[in-house]
Amino acid sequence: MKILHTADWHIGKKYNNTDFLPDFEFFAKQLIDIIKTHQINLLLVSGDVFDVYAPASSAQRLYFELLAELTNINTLKHIIITAGNHDSIAFLEAPKALLKDCHVEIIGEALKPKNCWMTFESDGKKVNIAPIPFLRNSDFPTLDENASFDDFRQRNAQGLINYYRLAHKHKPTEGINIAMGHFTCITDYTIDSERDITIGNIDGTSKDQLPLFDYFALGHIHKPITASSSRNIHYSGSPYPMSFSERNDNKRVNILTIETDTISLDYLPLKAYRSFEQIKADNIKDIQHQLNAFKTEFHAVQIELILSGDGATAEMHKDLSDIQNEYNDRFLDRNICIEKVSVKRIDRNSTEIRKPTFNTKFQTPLELLDSLLANEAEEYLGKENDMRNALIEILDQKPQ
C-alpha cells in the first residue's frame, strides 16, 4: 500500500497584490501526476485546506475540480481530509455526505479519541488512520482538577497531549497505525519558526510527551521537516512557497510504502510556480544593474530589494521606492513584482530604523495583517497563525 501525506494547501491565499490560485493549480497538476505515476492508494491532507473560513468561489472551484480528478484515479482508493485552524468546520464538512460516497472522508470536527480510528485495507495490507483535525478547547479530554498549570496555554497543550494519548490507548491491535494532526511540535533541532511558538491558545508541544505511532502525519509548519525521527513525527510542509520566509524551502510530498508491518518513507520534490527572491547591494546602481540583468525560469517572481552596508542611509529608502515603482511597470508583462524594499543597515552613528514598505490597497483587516506579517517575516516567523487567530477573535469572525 502507498500513502501520500500533504498539508497546508491554503487554497485562495492572497496577500498584497498576489493571488496564489495559480500556485495551487500548478501544484494540483503535479499531485495528480504523482498519484498516478506512483500508484498512490491513500491520500492524507493534514489541515489548512483553505486559507480563510469563507473562501472565494474561485478557490472552491479549484478544490472540487481537484477532488473530481482524484476520485477518478483507479488506484487511489481513499482520501482523508482534516481541518486546520484556517478552515471553517461547517464549510469543510458541508459536502461530507456527498463526498463520502466518493470515498472522500472529511473530518472537520474532532471525534471522541476512542472512536477516531478508521481502517483501510489494500493488497492484503491493513492501515489504521486517526484523522485528527486542529483541536479546539472543547475537544480536549477533562483534565485532572488537581493539576497545576502556569497559564491556560499550558493547560490546553496538556489537553492536546491527553487527546492523543487516549487515541493511542484505543488504537487497533492489528496493522499500521497512523495519526494525523495540525499543531506545532517542538522538533529535534531548532529552526526560527519554533522559537517561543504558540498556536492559537496552545503552546508548542514537546515531541517526548506525545505517544508513539507508526507515523505522525502533521500539518501547520510550512517547512517540510522531521520533527522527530525516533517518534516518527513528520511535517510534509506546504506544497508551494507563500512568503519570503519560505523562499529556501525544498517543497515536497511524503510518500509512505507499507510492507507487512513496516513503513518506508520517501520525499518527492515539488516544482514551484513562483519564486521569492532577494536582491541585495550596498548601493543603488548595483541594485539597478541586478534588476536589469534579472532572469527567471519561474512563472512568477516576488522580489525584495535590500540596501545594506555602511553607506546605506534612510534617505536612500525613497530612491528604492522609486526603483520599485519604475521596475514594477517594466516587469508587468513578465509577472515579476517587487513586493517590498528595505534598508537593512544604515549609518553606524544613526539610531533611525527604517522598516520595509510595500505598495498595495488593503480591503480588510485580515489582508492588512497578512501584508504586515509578510513584510516582517523574520520577526514573526512561526507566529503568523497565532496573530491571525487573535485578530479573527477581535473581529468576531470565529470559525463555525
CSV table of C-alpha atoms in Angstrom, one decimal:
chain,number,residue,atom,x,y,z
A,1,MET,CA,0.0,0.0,0.0
A,2,LYS,CA,1.2,3.5,-0.8
A,3,ILE,CA,0.1,6.6,1.1
A,4,LEU,CA,0.8,10.3,0.2
A,5,HIS,CA,0.9,12.8,3.0
A,6,THR,CA,0.5,16.5,2.3
A,7,ALA,CA,-0.9,19.6,4.2
A,8,ASP,CA,-1.3,23.3,4.3
A,9,TRP,CA,-2.7,23.9,0.8
A,10,HIS,CA,-4.2,27.3,1.8
A,11,ILE,CA,-6.3,27.5,-1.3
A,12,GLY,CA,-7.4,31.1,-2.0
A,13,LYS,CA,-4.5,32.7,-0.2
A,14,LYS,CA,-3.8,36.3,-1.1
A,15,TYR,CA,-1.5,39.0,0.3
A,16,ASN,CA,-0.7,42.4,-1.0
A,17,ASN,CA,-1.5,42.2,-4.7
A,18,THR,CA,-0.6,38.5,-5.1
A,19,ASP,CA,-3.1,35.8,-5.7
A,20,PHE,CA,-1.8,32.3,-5.1
A,21,LEU,CA,-4.5,30.4,-7.0
A,22,PRO,CA,-2.1,29.8,-9.9
A,23,ASP,CA,0.4,28.3,-7.5
A,24,PHE,CA,-2.2,25.9,-6.1
A,25,GLU,CA,-3.4,24.9,-9.6
A,26,PHE,CA,0.3,24.3,-10.6
A,27,PHE,CA,0.7,22.0,-7.5
A,28,ALA,CA,-2.7,20.2,-8.1
A,29,LYS,CA,-1.5,19.1,-11.6
A,30,GLN,CA,1.7,17.7,-10.0
A,31,LEU,CA,-0.3,16.0,-7.3
A,32,ILE,CA,-2.5,14.2,-9.9
A,33,ASP,CA,0.6,13.1,-11.9
A,34,ILE,CA,2.4,11.9,-8.7
A,35,ILE,CA,-0.6,9.8,-7.6
A,36,LYS,CA,-1.0,8.2,-11.0
A,37,THR,CA,2.7,7.6,-11.5
A,38,HIS,CA,3.4,6.2,-8.0
A,39,GLN,CA,0.0,4.4,-7.8
A,40,ILE,CA,-0.9,6.0,-4.5
A,41,ASN,CA,-3.7,4.2,-2.7
A,42,LEU,CA,-4.5,6.6,0.2
A,43,LEU,CA,-4.2,10.4,0.3
A,44,LEU,CA,-3.8,12.3,3.6
A,45,VAL,CA,-4.3,16.0,3.8
A,46,SER,CA,-3.4,17.3,7.3
A,47,GLY,CA,-5.3,20.6,7.6
A,48,ASP,CA,-5.5,24.1,6.3
A,49,VAL,CA,-7.1,23.1,3.1
A,50,PHE,CA,-8.3,26.7,2.6
A,51,ASP,CA,-6.7,30.0,3.7
A,52,VAL,CA,-9.9,31.6,5.1
A,53,TYR,CA,-13.2,30.5,6.6
A,54,ALA,CA,-15.3,31.6,3.7
A,55,PRO,CA,-13.2,31.0,0.6
A,56,ALA,CA,-14.0,32.7,-2.7
A,57,SER,CA,-15.9,30.8,-5.4
A,58,SER,CA,-12.7,30.6,-7.5
A,59,ALA,CA,-10.9,28.8,-4.6
A,60,GLN,CA,-13.9,26.4,-4.1
A,61,ARG,CA,-14.0,25.6,-7.7
A,62,LEU,CA,-10.3,24.5,-7.8
A,63,TYR,CA,-10.8,22.4,-4.7
A,64,PHE,CA,-13.8,20.5,-6.1
A,65,GLU,CA,-12.2,20.2,-9.5
A,66,LEU,CA,-9.1,18.6,-7.9
A,67,LEU,CA,-11.3,16.2,-5.9
A,68,ALA,CA,-13.2,15.2,-9.0
A,69,GLU,CA,-9.9,14.4,-10.8
A,70,LEU,CA,-8.6,12.5,-7.8
A,71,THR,CA,-11.7,10.3,-7.3
A,72,ASN,CA,-11.4,9.2,-11.0
A,73,ILE,CA,-7.9,7.7,-10.4
A,74,ASN,CA,-8.4,3.9,-10.2
A,75,THR,CA,-5.5,3.2,-7.9
A,76,LEU,CA,-6.5,5.9,-5.3
A,77,LYS,CA,-9.0,4.2,-3.1
A,78,HIS,CA,-9.5,6.7,-0.3
A,79,ILE,CA,-8.9,10.4,0.5
A,80,ILE,CA,-8.8,11.7,4.1
A,81,ILE,CA,-9.0,15.5,4.6
A,82,THR,CA,-8.9,17.1,8.1
A,83,ALA,CA,-9.5,20.7,9.1
A,84,GLY,CA,-6.7,23.1,10.2
A,85,ASN,CA,-7.0,26.3,12.2
A,86,HIS,CA,-7.6,28.2,8.9
A,87,ASP,CA,-10.6,26.1,8.0
A,88,SER,CA,-14.2,26.5,8.9
A,89,ILE,CA,-15.6,23.3,10.2
A,90,ALA,CA,-19.1,24.0,8.9
A,91,PHE,CA,-17.8,24.9,5.5
A,92,LEU,CA,-15.4,22.0,5.1
A,93,GLU,CA,-18.0,19.4,6.3
A,94,ALA,CA,-20.9,20.8,4.3
A,95,PRO,CA,-20.4,18.3,1.4
A,96,LYS,CA,-19.3,15.5,3.7
A,97,ALA,CA,-22.2,13.1,3.0
A,98,LEU,CA,-21.8,13.5,-0.8
A,99,LEU,CA,-18.1,13.1,-0.8
A,100,LYS,CA,-18.2,10.1,1.5
A,101,ASP,CA,-19.9,8.2,-1.4
A,102,CYS,CA,-16.8,9.1,-3.5
A,103,HIS,CA,-14.5,7.6,-0.8
A,104,VAL,CA,-13.5,11.0,0.5
A,105,GLU,CA,-13.6,11.4,4.3
A,106,ILE,CA,-13.9,14.9,5.6
A,107,ILE,CA,-13.1,15.4,9.3
A,108,GLY,CA,-13.7,19.0,10.4
A,109,GLU,CA,-14.9,18.4,14.0
A,110,ALA,CA,-12.8,16.1,16.1
A,111,LEU,CA,-14.3,12.8,17.0
A,112,LYS,CA,-14.0,11.3,20.5
A,113,PRO,CA,-10.5,9.8,20.9
A,114,LYS,CA,-11.7,6.3,21.4
A,115,ASN,CA,-13.9,6.4,18.3
A,116,CYS,CA,-11.5,8.3,15.9
A,117,TRP,CA,-9.9,5.3,14.1
A,118,MET,CA,-10.6,4.3,10.5
A,119,THR,CA,-9.3,1.1,9.0
A,120,PHE,CA,-8.3,0.7,5.3
A,121,GLU,CA,-7.1,-2.4,3.5
A,122,SER,CA,-5.4,-2.8,0.2
A,123,ASP,CA,-3.3,-5.7,-1.3
A,124,GLY,CA,-3.7,-7.5,2.0
A,125,LYS,CA,-2.2,-4.6,4.0
A,126,LYS,CA,-4.2,-3.1,6.8
A,127,VAL,CA,-3.7,0.6,7.8
A,128,ASN,CA,-5.5,2.4,10.6
A,129,ILE,CA,-5.8,6.1,10.4
A,130,ALA,CA,-6.7,8.5,13.3
A,131,PRO,CA,-7.9,11.6,11.2
A,132,ILE,CA,-7.5,14.2,14.0
A,133,PRO,CA,-8.1,17.8,12.9
A,134,PHE,CA,-6.9,21.0,14.6
A,135,LEU,CA,-8.1,20.6,18.2
A,136,ARG,CA,-10.0,23.3,19.9
A,137,ASN,CA,-10.7,23.8,23.6
A,138,SER,CA,-13.9,21.9,23.6
A,139,ASP,CA,-12.2,18.8,22.0
A,140,PHE,CA,-9.8,18.3,24.9
A,141,PRO,CA,-10.4,15.5,27.4
A,142,THR,CA,-11.2,16.6,31.0
A,143,LEU,CA,-8.0,17.3,32.9
A,144,ASP,CA,-7.3,16.4,36.5
A,145,GLU,CA,-8.8,19.1,38.7
A,146,ASN,CA,-5.7,19.0,40.9
A,147,ALA,CA,-3.4,19.6,38.0
A,148,SER,CA,-1.5,22.9,38.1
A,149,PHE,CA,-0.6,25.0,35.1
A,150,ASP,CA,1.2,28.3,34.7
A,151,ASP,CA,-1.4,29.6,32.2
A,152,PHE,CA,-4.3,28.5,30.0
A,153,ARG,CA,-2.0,27.7,27.1
A,154,GLN,CA,-0.1,25.1,29.0
A,155,ARG,CA,-3.4,23.6,30.2
A,156,ASN,CA,-4.6,23.4,26.6
A,157,ALA,CA,-1.3,21.9,25.5
A,158,GLN,CA,-1.8,19.2,28.1
A,159,GLY,CA,-5.3,18.7,26.8
A,160,LEU,CA,-4.0,18.1,23.3
A,161,ILE,CA,-1.4,15.6,24.6
A,162,ASN,CA,-4.1,13.8,26.6
A,163,TYR,CA,-6.3,13.5,23.5
A,164,TYR,CA,-3.6,11.8,21.5
A,165,ARG,CA,-2.7,9.5,24.5
A,166,LEU,CA,-6.4,8.4,24.6
A,167,ALA,CA,-6.4,7.9,20.8
A,168,HIS,CA,-3.3,5.8,21.2
A,169,LYS,CA,-4.8,3.8,24.0
A,170,HIS,CA,-7.8,2.8,21.8
A,171,LYS,CA,-5.7,2.1,18.6
A,172,PRO,CA,-6.4,-1.1,16.7
A,173,THR,CA,-4.1,-4.0,17.6
A,174,GLU,CA,-3.5,-5.1,14.0
A,175,GLY,CA,-2.0,-3.2,11.2
A,176,ILE,CA,0.0,0.0,10.8
A,177,ASN,CA,-1.3,3.0,13.0
A,178,ILE,CA,-1.0,6.5,11.6
A,179,ALA,CA,-2.2,9.6,13.4
A,180,MET,CA,-2.9,12.9,11.7
A,181,GLY,CA,-2.8,16.3,13.3
A,182,HIS,CA,-2.4,20.1,12.9
A,183,PHE,CA,-0.3,21.7,15.7
A,184,THR,CA,3.2,22.7,16.5
A,185,CYS,CA,5.6,20.0,17.7
A,186,ILE,CA,9.0,21.2,19.1
A,187,THR,CA,11.5,19.4,16.9
A,188,ASP,CA,14.8,17.6,17.2
A,189,TYR,CA,16.6,20.7,16.1
A,190,THR,CA,15.9,24.4,16.3
A,191,ILE,CA,14.5,26.5,13.4
A,192,ASP,CA,13.4,30.1,13.6
A,193,SER,CA,9.7,29.2,13.4
A,194,GLU,CA,9.9,27.2,16.6
A,195,ARG,CA,11.1,29.9,18.9
A,196,ASP,CA,8.5,30.8,21.6
A,197,ILE,CA,5.7,29.3,19.5
A,198,THR,CA,2.1,29.3,20.5
A,199,ILE,CA,-0.6,28.1,18.2
A,200,GLY,CA,-4.0,29.7,18.8
A,201,ASN,CA,-4.2,29.1,22.6
A,202,ILE,CA,-1.8,26.1,22.7
A,203,ASP,CA,1.9,26.1,23.5
A,204,GLY,CA,4.3,24.2,21.2
A,205,THR,CA,4.0,20.5,22.2
A,206,SER,CA,7.1,18.5,23.2
A,207,LYS,CA,7.7,15.5,21.0
A,208,ASP,CA,8.6,13.5,24.0
A,209,GLN,CA,5.1,13.9,25.5
A,210,LEU,CA,3.3,12.5,22.5
A,211,PRO,CA,2.5,8.8,22.2
A,212,LEU,CA,4.4,6.7,19.7
A,213,PHE,CA,2.6,5.9,16.4
A,214,ASP,CA,4.0,4.2,13.4
A,215,TYR,CA,3.7,7.5,11.6
A,216,PHE,CA,2.6,11.0,12.7
A,217,ALA,CA,1.2,13.0,9.6
A,218,LEU,CA,1.3,16.6,10.7
A,219,GLY,CA,0.4,19.9,9.2
A,220,HIS,CA,0.8,23.5,10.3
A,221,ILE,CA,4.5,24.2,10.0
A,222,HIS,CA,5.1,25.2,6.3
A,223,LYS,CA,8.7,24.0,6.3
A,224,PRO,CA,9.0,20.3,5.4
A,225,ILE,CA,10.7,18.7,8.4
A,226,THR,CA,11.0,15.6,10.5
A,227,ALA,CA,10.1,16.8,14.0
A,228,SER,CA,11.3,13.5,15.5
A,229,SER,CA,12.8,10.6,13.6
A,230,SER,CA,12.7,8.4,16.7
A,231,ARG,CA,9.0,9.1,17.2
A,232,ASN,CA,8.1,9.1,13.5
A,233,ILE,CA,6.7,12.7,13.6
A,234,HIS,CA,6.7,14.4,10.2
A,235,TYR,CA,5.6,17.7,8.6
A,236,SER,CA,5.0,17.5,4.9
A,237,GLY,CA,5.1,21.3,4.7
A,238,SER,CA,3.1,23.5,2.4
A,239,PRO,CA,3.3,22.4,-1.3
A,240,TYR,CA,4.4,25.8,-2.6
A,241,PRO,CA,6.1,28.9,-1.1
A,242,MET,CA,3.8,31.6,0.2
A,243,SER,CA,6.2,34.2,1.6
A,244,PHE,CA,9.8,35.3,1.6
A,245,SER,CA,10.4,33.3,4.8
A,246,GLU,CA,9.7,30.1,2.7
A,247,ARG,CA,12.0,31.1,-0.2
A,248,ASN,CA,14.6,28.5,0.6
A,249,ASP,CA,12.3,25.6,1.5
A,250,ASN,CA,12.5,22.5,-0.6
A,251,LYS,CA,8.8,21.8,-1.0
A,252,ARG,CA,7.7,18.2,-1.2
A,253,VAL,CA,5.2,15.5,-0.5
A,254,ASN,CA,5.8,12.5,1.7
A,255,ILE,CA,5.2,9.0,0.3
A,256,LEU,CA,4.8,6.1,2.6
A,257,THR,CA,5.1,2.5,1.4
A,258,ILE,CA,3.6,-0.1,3.6
A,259,GLU,CA,5.2,-3.6,3.5
A,260,THR,CA,3.7,-6.0,6.0
A,261,ASP,CA,4.3,-4.3,9.3
A,262,THR,CA,7.0,-1.8,8.2
A,263,ILE,CA,6.9,1.7,6.6
A,264,SER,CA,9.5,3.1,4.2
A,265,LEU,CA,9.4,6.9,3.7
A,266,ASP,CA,10.4,8.8,0.6
A,267,TYR,CA,10.3,12.5,-0.2
A,268,LEU,CA,9.2,13.6,-3.6
A,269,PRO,CA,10.2,17.2,-4.5
A,270,LEU,CA,7.7,19.6,-6.0
A,271,LYS,CA,8.3,22.3,-8.6
A,272,ALA,CA,7.2,25.8,-7.7
A,273,TYR,CA,5.1,28.1,-9.8
A,274,ARG,CA,6.5,31.2,-8.1
A,275,SER,CA,9.8,32.1,-6.5
A,276,PHE,CA,10.7,34.6,-3.8
A,277,GLU,CA,14.0,36.4,-4.5
A,278,GLN,CA,16.1,38.9,-2.6
A,279,ILE,CA,18.3,41.3,-4.4
A,280,LYS,CA,20.9,42.8,-2.1
A,281,ALA,CA,23.5,45.5,-2.7
A,282,ASP,CA,25.2,48.3,-0.8
A,283,ASN,CA,24.4,51.0,-3.4
A,284,ILE,CA,21.6,51.9,-5.7
A,285,LYS,CA,23.4,51.4,-9.0
A,286,ASP,CA,24.3,47.8,-8.2
A,287,ILE,CA,20.6,47.1,-7.4
A,288,GLN,CA,19.6,48.6,-10.8
A,289,HIS,CA,22.2,46.5,-12.5
A,290,GLN,CA,20.9,43.3,-10.9
A,291,LEU,CA,17.4,44.2,-11.9
A,292,ASN,CA,18.3,44.9,-15.5
A,293,ALA,CA,20.1,41.5,-15.7
A,294,PHE,CA,17.3,39.6,-13.8
A,295,LYS,CA,16.2,36.4,-15.5
A,296,THR,CA,14.0,33.6,-14.2
A,297,GLU,CA,12.6,30.2,-15.2
A,298,PHE,CA,9.6,30.5,-12.9
A,299,HIS,CA,6.1,31.6,-14.0
A,300,ALA,CA,6.0,34.4,-11.4
A,301,VAL,CA,8.5,36.1,-9.1
A,302,GLN,CA,8.2,38.2,-6.0
A,303,ILE,CA,11.3,40.3,-5.3
A,304,GLU,CA,12.6,42.1,-2.2
A,305,LEU,CA,15.2,44.8,-2.6
A,306,ILE,CA,17.6,45.1,0.3
A,307,LEU,CA,20.0,48.0,0.5
A,308,SER,CA,22.7,47.4,3.2
A,309,GLY,CA,26.2,48.5,4.2
A,310,ASP,CA,27.8,51.4,6.0
A,311,GLY,CA,26.9,53.7,3.2
A,312,ALA,CA,23.2,53.0,3.2
A,313,THR,CA,21.1,55.8,4.7
A,314,ALA,CA,17.5,56.4,5.4
A,315,GLU,CA,17.3,58.9,2.6
A,316,MET,CA,18.1,56.1,0.1
A,317,HIS,CA,14.8,54.5,1.0
A,318,LYS,CA,12.9,56.9,-1.3
A,319,ASP,CA,15.3,56.0,-4.1
A,320,LEU,CA,14.5,52.3,-3.6
A,321,SER,CA,10.8,53.1,-3.6
A,322,ASP,CA,11.1,54.9,-6.9
A,323,ILE,CA,13.0,52.0,-8.3
A,324,GLN,CA,10.3,49.7,-7.1
A,325,ASN,CA,7.6,51.7,-8.9
A,326,GLU,CA,9.7,52.0,-12.1
A,327,TYR,CA,10.6,48.4,-12.4
A,328,ASN,CA,7.2,47.1,-11.5
A,329,ASP,CA,5.9,48.9,-14.6
A,330,ARG,CA,8.7,47.4,-16.7
A,331,PHE,CA,8.1,43.9,-15.3
A,332,LEU,CA,4.3,43.9,-15.6
A,333,ASP,CA,4.2,41.7,-18.7
A,334,ARG,CA,6.7,39.2,-17.2
A,335,ASN,CA,4.7,38.5,-14.0
A,336,ILE,CA,7.5,39.8,-11.8
A,337,CYS,CA,6.7,42.1,-8.8
A,338,ILE,CA,9.0,43.9,-6.5
A,339,GLU,CA,7.0,43.2,-3.3
A,340,LYS,CA,8.9,45.3,-0.8
A,341,VAL,CA,12.0,47.3,-0.3
A,342,SER,CA,14.1,47.8,2.8
A,343,VAL,CA,17.2,49.4,4.2
A,344,LYS,CA,18.6,46.7,6.4
A,345,ARG,CA,21.5,48.7,7.7
A,346,ILE,CA,22.1,52.4,7.9
A,347,ASP,CA,24.9,54.6,9.1
A,348,ARG,CA,26.5,53.3,12.2
A,349,ASN,CA,26.1,56.7,14.0
A,350,SER,CA,22.4,56.8,13.2
A,351,THR,CA,19.7,55.3,15.5
A,352,GLU,CA,17.0,55.6,13.0
A,353,ILE,CA,15.3,52.3,12.0
A,354,ARG,CA,13.7,52.1,8.6
A,355,LYS,CA,11.0,49.4,8.2
A,356,PRO,CA,10.1,47.7,4.9
A,357,THR,CA,7.4,49.3,2.8
A,358,PHE,CA,5.1,47.9,0.2
A,359,ASN,CA,2.6,49.1,-2.4
A,360,THR,CA,-0.9,47.9,-2.2
A,361,LYS,CA,-4.5,48.8,-1.5
A,362,PHE,CA,-5.9,47.0,1.6
A,363,GLN,CA,-9.5,45.8,1.7
A,364,THR,CA,-9.9,44.1,5.0
A,365,PRO,CA,-8.1,44.0,8.4
A,366,LEU,CA,-7.1,40.3,7.7
A,367,GLU,CA,-5.5,41.3,4.4
A,368,LEU,CA,-3.7,44.1,6.1
A,369,LEU,CA,-2.3,41.8,8.8
A,370,ASP,CA,-1.2,39.3,6.2
A,371,SER,CA,0.7,42.0,4.4
A,372,LEU,CA,2.4,43.3,7.6
A,373,LEU,CA,3.4,39.7,8.5
A,374,ALA,CA,4.8,39.1,5.1
A,375,ASN,CA,7.0,42.2,5.5
A,376,GLU,CA,8.1,41.3,9.0
A,377,ALA,CA,8.7,37.6,8.2
A,378,GLU,CA,11.8,37.1,10.3
A,379,GLU,CA,10.4,38.8,13.4
A,380,TYR,CA,7.1,37.0,13.4
A,381,LEU,CA,8.2,33.7,11.8
A,382,GLY,CA,6.1,30.9,13.3
A,383,LYS,CA,3.6,33.2,15.0
A,384,GLU,CA,1.6,34.2,11.9
A,385,ASN,CA,-1.4,31.9,12.6
A,386,ASP,CA,-1.5,32.8,16.3
A,387,MET,CA,-1.7,36.5,15.4
A,388,ARG,CA,-4.2,35.9,12.7
A,389,ASN,CA,-6.5,33.9,15.0
A,390,ALA,CA,-6.3,36.6,17.6
A,391,LEU,CA,-7.4,39.2,15.1
A,392,ILE,CA,-10.2,37.0,13.9
A,393,GLU,CA,-11.5,36.7,17.5
A,394,ILE,CA,-11.3,40.5,17.9
A,395,LEU,CA,-13.3,40.9,14.7
A,396,ASP,CA,-15.8,38.3,15.9
A,397,GLN,CA,-15.2,36.1,12.8
A,398,LYS,CA,-14.8,32.9,14.7
A,399,PRO,CA,-15.0,29.6,12.8
A,400,GLN,CA,-18.3,27.9,12.7
